CSV table of C-alpha atoms and ligand atoms in Angstrom, one decimal:
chain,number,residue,atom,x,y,z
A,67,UNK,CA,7.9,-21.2,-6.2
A,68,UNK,CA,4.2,-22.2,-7.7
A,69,UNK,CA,3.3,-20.7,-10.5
A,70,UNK,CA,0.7,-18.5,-10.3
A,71,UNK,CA,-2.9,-19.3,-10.6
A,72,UNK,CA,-5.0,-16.6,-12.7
A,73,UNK,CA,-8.9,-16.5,-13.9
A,74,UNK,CA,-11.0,-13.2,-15.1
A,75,UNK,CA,-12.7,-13.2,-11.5
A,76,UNK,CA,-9.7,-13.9,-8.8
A,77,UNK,CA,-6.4,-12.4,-8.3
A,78,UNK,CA,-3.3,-13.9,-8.9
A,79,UNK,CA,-1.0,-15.8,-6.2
A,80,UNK,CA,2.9,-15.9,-6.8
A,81,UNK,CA,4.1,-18.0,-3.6
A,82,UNK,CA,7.4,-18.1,-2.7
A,83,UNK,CA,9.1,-20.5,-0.2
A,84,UNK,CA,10.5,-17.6,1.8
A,85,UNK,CA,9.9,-14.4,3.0
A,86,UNK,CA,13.5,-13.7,1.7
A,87,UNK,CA,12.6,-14.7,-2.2
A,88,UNK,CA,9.5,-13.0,-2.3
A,89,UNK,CA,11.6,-9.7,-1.2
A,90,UNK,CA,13.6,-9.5,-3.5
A,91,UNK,CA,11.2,-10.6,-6.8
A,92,UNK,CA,8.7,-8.0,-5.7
A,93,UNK,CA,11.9,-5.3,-5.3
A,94,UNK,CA,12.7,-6.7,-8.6
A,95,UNK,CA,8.8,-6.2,-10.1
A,96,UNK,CA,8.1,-2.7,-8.6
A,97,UNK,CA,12.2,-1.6,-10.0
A,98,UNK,CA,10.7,-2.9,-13.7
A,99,UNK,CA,7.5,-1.4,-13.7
A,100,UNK,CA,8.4,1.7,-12.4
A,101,UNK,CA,11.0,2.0,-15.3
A,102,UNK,CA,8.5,1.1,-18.1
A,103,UNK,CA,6.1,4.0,-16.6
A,104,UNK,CA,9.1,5.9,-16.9
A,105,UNK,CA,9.7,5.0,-20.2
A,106,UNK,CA,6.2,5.6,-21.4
A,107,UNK,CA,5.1,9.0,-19.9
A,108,UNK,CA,8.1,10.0,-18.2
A,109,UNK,CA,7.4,9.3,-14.6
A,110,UNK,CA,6.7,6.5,-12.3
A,111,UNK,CA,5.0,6.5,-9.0
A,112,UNK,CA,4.5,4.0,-5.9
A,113,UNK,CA,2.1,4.0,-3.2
A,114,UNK,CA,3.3,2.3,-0.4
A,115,UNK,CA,1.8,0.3,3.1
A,116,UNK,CA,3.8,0.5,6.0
A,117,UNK,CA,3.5,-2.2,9.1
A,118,UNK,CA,6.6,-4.7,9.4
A,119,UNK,CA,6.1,-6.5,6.1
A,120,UNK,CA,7.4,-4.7,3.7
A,121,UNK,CA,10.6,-3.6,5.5
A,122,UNK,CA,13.3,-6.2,3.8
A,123,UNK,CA,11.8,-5.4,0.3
A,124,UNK,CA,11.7,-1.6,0.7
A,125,UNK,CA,15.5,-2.5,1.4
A,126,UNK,CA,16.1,-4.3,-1.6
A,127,UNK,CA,14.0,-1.7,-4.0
A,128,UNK,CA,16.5,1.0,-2.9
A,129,UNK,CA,18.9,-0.9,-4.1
A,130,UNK,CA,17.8,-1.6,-7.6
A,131,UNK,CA,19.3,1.3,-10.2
A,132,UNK,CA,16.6,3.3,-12.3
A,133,UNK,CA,15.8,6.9,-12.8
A,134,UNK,CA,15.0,7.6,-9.3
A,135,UNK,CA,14.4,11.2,-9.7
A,136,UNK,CA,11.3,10.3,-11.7
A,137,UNK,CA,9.6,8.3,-9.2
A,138,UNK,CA,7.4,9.8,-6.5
A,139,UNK,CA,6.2,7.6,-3.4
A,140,UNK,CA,3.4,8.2,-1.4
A,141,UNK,CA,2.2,6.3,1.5
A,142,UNK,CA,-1.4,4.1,1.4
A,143,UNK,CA,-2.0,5.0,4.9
A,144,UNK,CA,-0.5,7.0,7.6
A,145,UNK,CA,-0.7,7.3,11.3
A,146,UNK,CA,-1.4,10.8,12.4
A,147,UNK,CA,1.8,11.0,14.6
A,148,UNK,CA,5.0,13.5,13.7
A,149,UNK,CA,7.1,12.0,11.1
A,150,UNK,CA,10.0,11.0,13.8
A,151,UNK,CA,7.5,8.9,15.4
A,152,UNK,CA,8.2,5.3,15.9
A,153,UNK,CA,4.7,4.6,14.3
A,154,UNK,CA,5.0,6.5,11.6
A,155,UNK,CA,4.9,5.0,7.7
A,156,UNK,CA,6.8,8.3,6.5
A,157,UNK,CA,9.6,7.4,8.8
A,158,UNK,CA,9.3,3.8,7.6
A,159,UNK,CA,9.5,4.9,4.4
A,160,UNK,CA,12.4,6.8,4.4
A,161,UNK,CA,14.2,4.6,6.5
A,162,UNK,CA,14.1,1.8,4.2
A,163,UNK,CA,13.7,2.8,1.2
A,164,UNK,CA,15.2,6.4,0.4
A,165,UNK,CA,18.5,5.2,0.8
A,166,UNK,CA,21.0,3.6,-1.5
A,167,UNK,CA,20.0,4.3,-5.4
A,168,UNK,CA,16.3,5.2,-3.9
A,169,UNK,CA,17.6,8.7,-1.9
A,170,UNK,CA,16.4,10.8,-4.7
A,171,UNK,CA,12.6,9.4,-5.1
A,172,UNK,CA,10.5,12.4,-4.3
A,173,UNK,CA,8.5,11.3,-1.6
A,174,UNK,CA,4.9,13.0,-0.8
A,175,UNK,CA,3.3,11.8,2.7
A,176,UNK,CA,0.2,11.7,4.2
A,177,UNK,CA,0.5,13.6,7.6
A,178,UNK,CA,0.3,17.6,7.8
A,179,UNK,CA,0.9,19.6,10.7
A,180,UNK,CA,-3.0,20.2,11.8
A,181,UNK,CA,-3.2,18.7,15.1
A,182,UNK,CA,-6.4,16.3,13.9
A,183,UNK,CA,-6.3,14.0,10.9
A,184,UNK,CA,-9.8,15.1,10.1
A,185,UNK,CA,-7.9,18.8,9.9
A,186,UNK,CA,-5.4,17.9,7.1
A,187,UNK,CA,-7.5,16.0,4.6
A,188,UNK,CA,-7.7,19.1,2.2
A,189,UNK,CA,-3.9,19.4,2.0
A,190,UNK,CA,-3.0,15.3,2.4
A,191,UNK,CA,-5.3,15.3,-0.7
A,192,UNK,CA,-4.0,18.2,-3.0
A,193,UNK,CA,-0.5,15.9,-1.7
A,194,UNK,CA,-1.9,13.2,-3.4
A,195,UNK,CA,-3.5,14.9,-6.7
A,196,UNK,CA,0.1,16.6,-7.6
A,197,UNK,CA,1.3,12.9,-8.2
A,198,UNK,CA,1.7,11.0,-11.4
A,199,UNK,CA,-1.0,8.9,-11.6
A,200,UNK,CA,-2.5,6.2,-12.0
A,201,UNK,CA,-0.2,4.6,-9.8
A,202,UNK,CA,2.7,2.7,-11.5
A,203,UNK,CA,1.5,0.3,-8.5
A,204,UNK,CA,0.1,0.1,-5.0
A,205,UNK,CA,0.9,-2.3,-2.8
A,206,UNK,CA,-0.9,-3.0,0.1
A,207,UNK,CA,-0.5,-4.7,3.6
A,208,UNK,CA,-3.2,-6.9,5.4
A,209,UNK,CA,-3.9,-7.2,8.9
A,210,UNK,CA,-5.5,-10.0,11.3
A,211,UNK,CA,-8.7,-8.6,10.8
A,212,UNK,CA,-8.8,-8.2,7.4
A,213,UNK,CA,-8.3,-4.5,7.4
A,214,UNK,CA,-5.7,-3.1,4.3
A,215,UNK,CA,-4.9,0.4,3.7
A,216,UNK,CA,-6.7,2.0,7.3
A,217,UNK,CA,-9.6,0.5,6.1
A,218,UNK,CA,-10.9,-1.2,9.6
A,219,UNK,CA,-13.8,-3.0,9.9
A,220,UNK,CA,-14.9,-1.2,13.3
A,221,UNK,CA,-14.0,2.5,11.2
A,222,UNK,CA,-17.5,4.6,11.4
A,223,UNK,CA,-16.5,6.1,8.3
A,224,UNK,CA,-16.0,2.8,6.2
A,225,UNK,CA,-18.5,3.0,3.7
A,226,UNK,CA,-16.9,6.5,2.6
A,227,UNK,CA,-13.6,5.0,2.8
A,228,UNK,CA,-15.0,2.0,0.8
A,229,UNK,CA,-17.6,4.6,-2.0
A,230,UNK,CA,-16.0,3.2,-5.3
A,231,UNK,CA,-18.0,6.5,-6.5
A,232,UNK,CA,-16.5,9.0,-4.0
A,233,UNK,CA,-14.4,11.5,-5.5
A,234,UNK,CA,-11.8,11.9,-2.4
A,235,UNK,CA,-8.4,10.6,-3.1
A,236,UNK,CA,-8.0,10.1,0.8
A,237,UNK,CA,-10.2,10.5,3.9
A,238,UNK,CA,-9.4,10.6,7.8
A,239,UNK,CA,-10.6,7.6,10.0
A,240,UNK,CA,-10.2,6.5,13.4
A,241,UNK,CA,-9.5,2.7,13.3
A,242,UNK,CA,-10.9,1.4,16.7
A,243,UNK,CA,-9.0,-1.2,17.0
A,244,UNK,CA,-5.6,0.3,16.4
A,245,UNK,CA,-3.6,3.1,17.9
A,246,UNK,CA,-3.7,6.9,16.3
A,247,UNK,CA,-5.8,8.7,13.9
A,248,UNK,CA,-5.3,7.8,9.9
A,249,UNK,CA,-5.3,9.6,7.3
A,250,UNK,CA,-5.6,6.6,3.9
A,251,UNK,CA,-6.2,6.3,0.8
A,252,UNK,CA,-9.7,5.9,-0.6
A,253,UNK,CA,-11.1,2.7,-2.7
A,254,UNK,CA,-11.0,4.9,-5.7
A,255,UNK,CA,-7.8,6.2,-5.0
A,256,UNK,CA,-6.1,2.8,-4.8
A,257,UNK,CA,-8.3,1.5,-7.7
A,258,UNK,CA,-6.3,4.4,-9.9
A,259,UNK,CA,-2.9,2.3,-10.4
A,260,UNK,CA,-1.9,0.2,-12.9
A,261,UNK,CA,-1.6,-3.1,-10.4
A,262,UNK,CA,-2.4,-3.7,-6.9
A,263,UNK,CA,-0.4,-6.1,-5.6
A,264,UNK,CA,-1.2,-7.3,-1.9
A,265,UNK,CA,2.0,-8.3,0.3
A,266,UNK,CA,1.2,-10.9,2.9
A,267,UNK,CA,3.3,-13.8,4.9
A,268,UNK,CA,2.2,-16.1,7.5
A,269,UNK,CA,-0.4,-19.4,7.2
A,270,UNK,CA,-2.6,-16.9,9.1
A,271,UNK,CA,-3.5,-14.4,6.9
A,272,UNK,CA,-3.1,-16.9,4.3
A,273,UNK,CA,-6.4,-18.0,5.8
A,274,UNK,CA,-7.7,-14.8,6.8
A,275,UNK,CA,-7.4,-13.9,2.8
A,276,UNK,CA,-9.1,-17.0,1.9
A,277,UNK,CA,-12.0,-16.2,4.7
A,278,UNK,CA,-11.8,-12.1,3.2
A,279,UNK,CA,-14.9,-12.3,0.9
A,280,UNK,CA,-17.6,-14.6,2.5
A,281,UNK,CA,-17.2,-12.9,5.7
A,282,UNK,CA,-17.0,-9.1,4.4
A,283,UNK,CA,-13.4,-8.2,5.5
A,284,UNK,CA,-12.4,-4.8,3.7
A,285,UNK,CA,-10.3,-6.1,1.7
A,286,UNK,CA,-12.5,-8.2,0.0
A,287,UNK,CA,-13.0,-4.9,-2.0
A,288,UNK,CA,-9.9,-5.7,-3.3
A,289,UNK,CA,-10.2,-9.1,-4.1
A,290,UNK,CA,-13.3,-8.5,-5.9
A,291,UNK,CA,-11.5,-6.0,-8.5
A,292,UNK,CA,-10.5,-7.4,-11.9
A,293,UNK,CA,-9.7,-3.6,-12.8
A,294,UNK,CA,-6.6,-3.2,-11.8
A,295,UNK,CA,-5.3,-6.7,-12.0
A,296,UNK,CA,-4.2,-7.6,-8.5
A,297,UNK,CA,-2.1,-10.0,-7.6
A,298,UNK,CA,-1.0,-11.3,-3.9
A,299,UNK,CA,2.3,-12.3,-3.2
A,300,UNK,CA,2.9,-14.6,-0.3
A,301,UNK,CA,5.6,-16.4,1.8
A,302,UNK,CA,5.7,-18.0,4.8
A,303,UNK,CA,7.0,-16.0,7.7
B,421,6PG,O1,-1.0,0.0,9.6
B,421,6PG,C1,-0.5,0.4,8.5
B,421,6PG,O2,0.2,1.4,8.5
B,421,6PG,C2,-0.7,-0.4,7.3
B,421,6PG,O3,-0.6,0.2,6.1
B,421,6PG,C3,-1.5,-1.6,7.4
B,421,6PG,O4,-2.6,-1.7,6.5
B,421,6PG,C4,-0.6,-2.8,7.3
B,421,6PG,O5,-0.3,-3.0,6.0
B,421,6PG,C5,-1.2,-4.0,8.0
B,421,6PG,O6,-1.6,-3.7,9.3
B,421,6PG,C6,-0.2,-5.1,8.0
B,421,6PG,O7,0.8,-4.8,8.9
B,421,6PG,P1,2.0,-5.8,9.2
B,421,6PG,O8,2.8,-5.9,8.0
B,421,6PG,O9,2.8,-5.1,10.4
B,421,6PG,O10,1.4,-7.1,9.7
């Protein structure tokens, strides 16, 4: 593994030479953060991306042994399908990662029962208020396009999405460019944690990452923080 490569103005990078490695040293990061939160005030919270990435390592964090009953999850962004849906980050969630040690996190998730995401933002953000926060950590996945959280590029309601002044913990949006209605955390909202870290594998969005800034990819509003510190944690596929 390289050691990582840190200066006031960029993020960190922790490469690993596996997928597999990476899995479990970020299980193993989130598991001791979350019990020094716990030790401090008593509570520890995660939110979480869903998408294939983070599967393995959701797997290993239920596995590591800590005072689960103190930690509450939340999602960074959720499709607006029912929670048995193959699509959904709640089902993800609880598939991989309330099990084992983990099956007595308290999870809060994003989708209500109004039929339109636009419907349930009042309750998915009083969801998201009730939490401990700031975050212990969020962790965020990337797409092709550069998009994190449900932050697309195509999403008409970006720039409220994006409105480091906005006051909404999490917003509707319609991607575009990707199946079902969202319902996602805000800039704000993820910029209230005490990390960020962003989980990505592949040469390609290596590349993408490196591309992220100069050509205005939403989550080059990420990259540009130094509040949080955010680090990116990478491995081959
Ligand atoms: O769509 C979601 O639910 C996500 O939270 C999204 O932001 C995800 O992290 C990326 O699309 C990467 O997804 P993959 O890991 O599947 O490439």
């Amino acid at each position: 593994m390289s050691e990582p490569t840190t200066s006031d103005s960029k993020p960190c990078w922790r490469s690993f030479d596996s997928s597999a490695e990476l899995d479990a040293a970020l299980a193993a990061h989130l598991a001791g953060a979350l019990r020094a939160d716990i030790a401090r005030r008593g509570a520890g919270s995660l939110a979480l991306s869903g998408g294939n990435t983070p599967q393995a390592m959701f797997r290993a964090l239920s596995r590591e042994q800590l005072p689960w009953t103190e930690v509450a999850l939340t999602l960074v962004d959720e499709r607006w399908v029912d929670s048995g849906h193959a699509d959904s980050n709640e089902r993800l969630l609880r598939d991989n990662l309330l099990q084992n040690a983990a099956a007595t996190a308290r999870l809060a998730g994003l989708k209500t029962p109004h039929p339109r995401a636009t419907e349930g933002e009042g309750e998915a953000n009083a969801r998201v208020a009730a939490l401990p926060r700031p975050f212990t950590a969020v962790v965020l996945g990337m797409g092709g396009d550069g998009h994190t959280a449900s932050w697309f590029p195509q999403a008409a309601n970006l720039h409220r999405l994006l409105d480091s002044r906005g006051t909404d913990l999490v917003a509707a949006t319609e991607p575009v460019t990707a199946p079902h209605a969202r319902m996602t955390l805000t800039l704000p909202a993820v910029l209230a944690s005490g990390e960020i870290i962003v989980h990505i594998t592949g040469d390609e969005k290596k590349a993408v990452l490196g591309e992220a800034i100069a050509r205005g990819y939403p989550i080059a509003a990420i990259l540009q923080q130094t509040q949080p510190p955010v680090s990116i944690w990478w491995a081959p596929q």
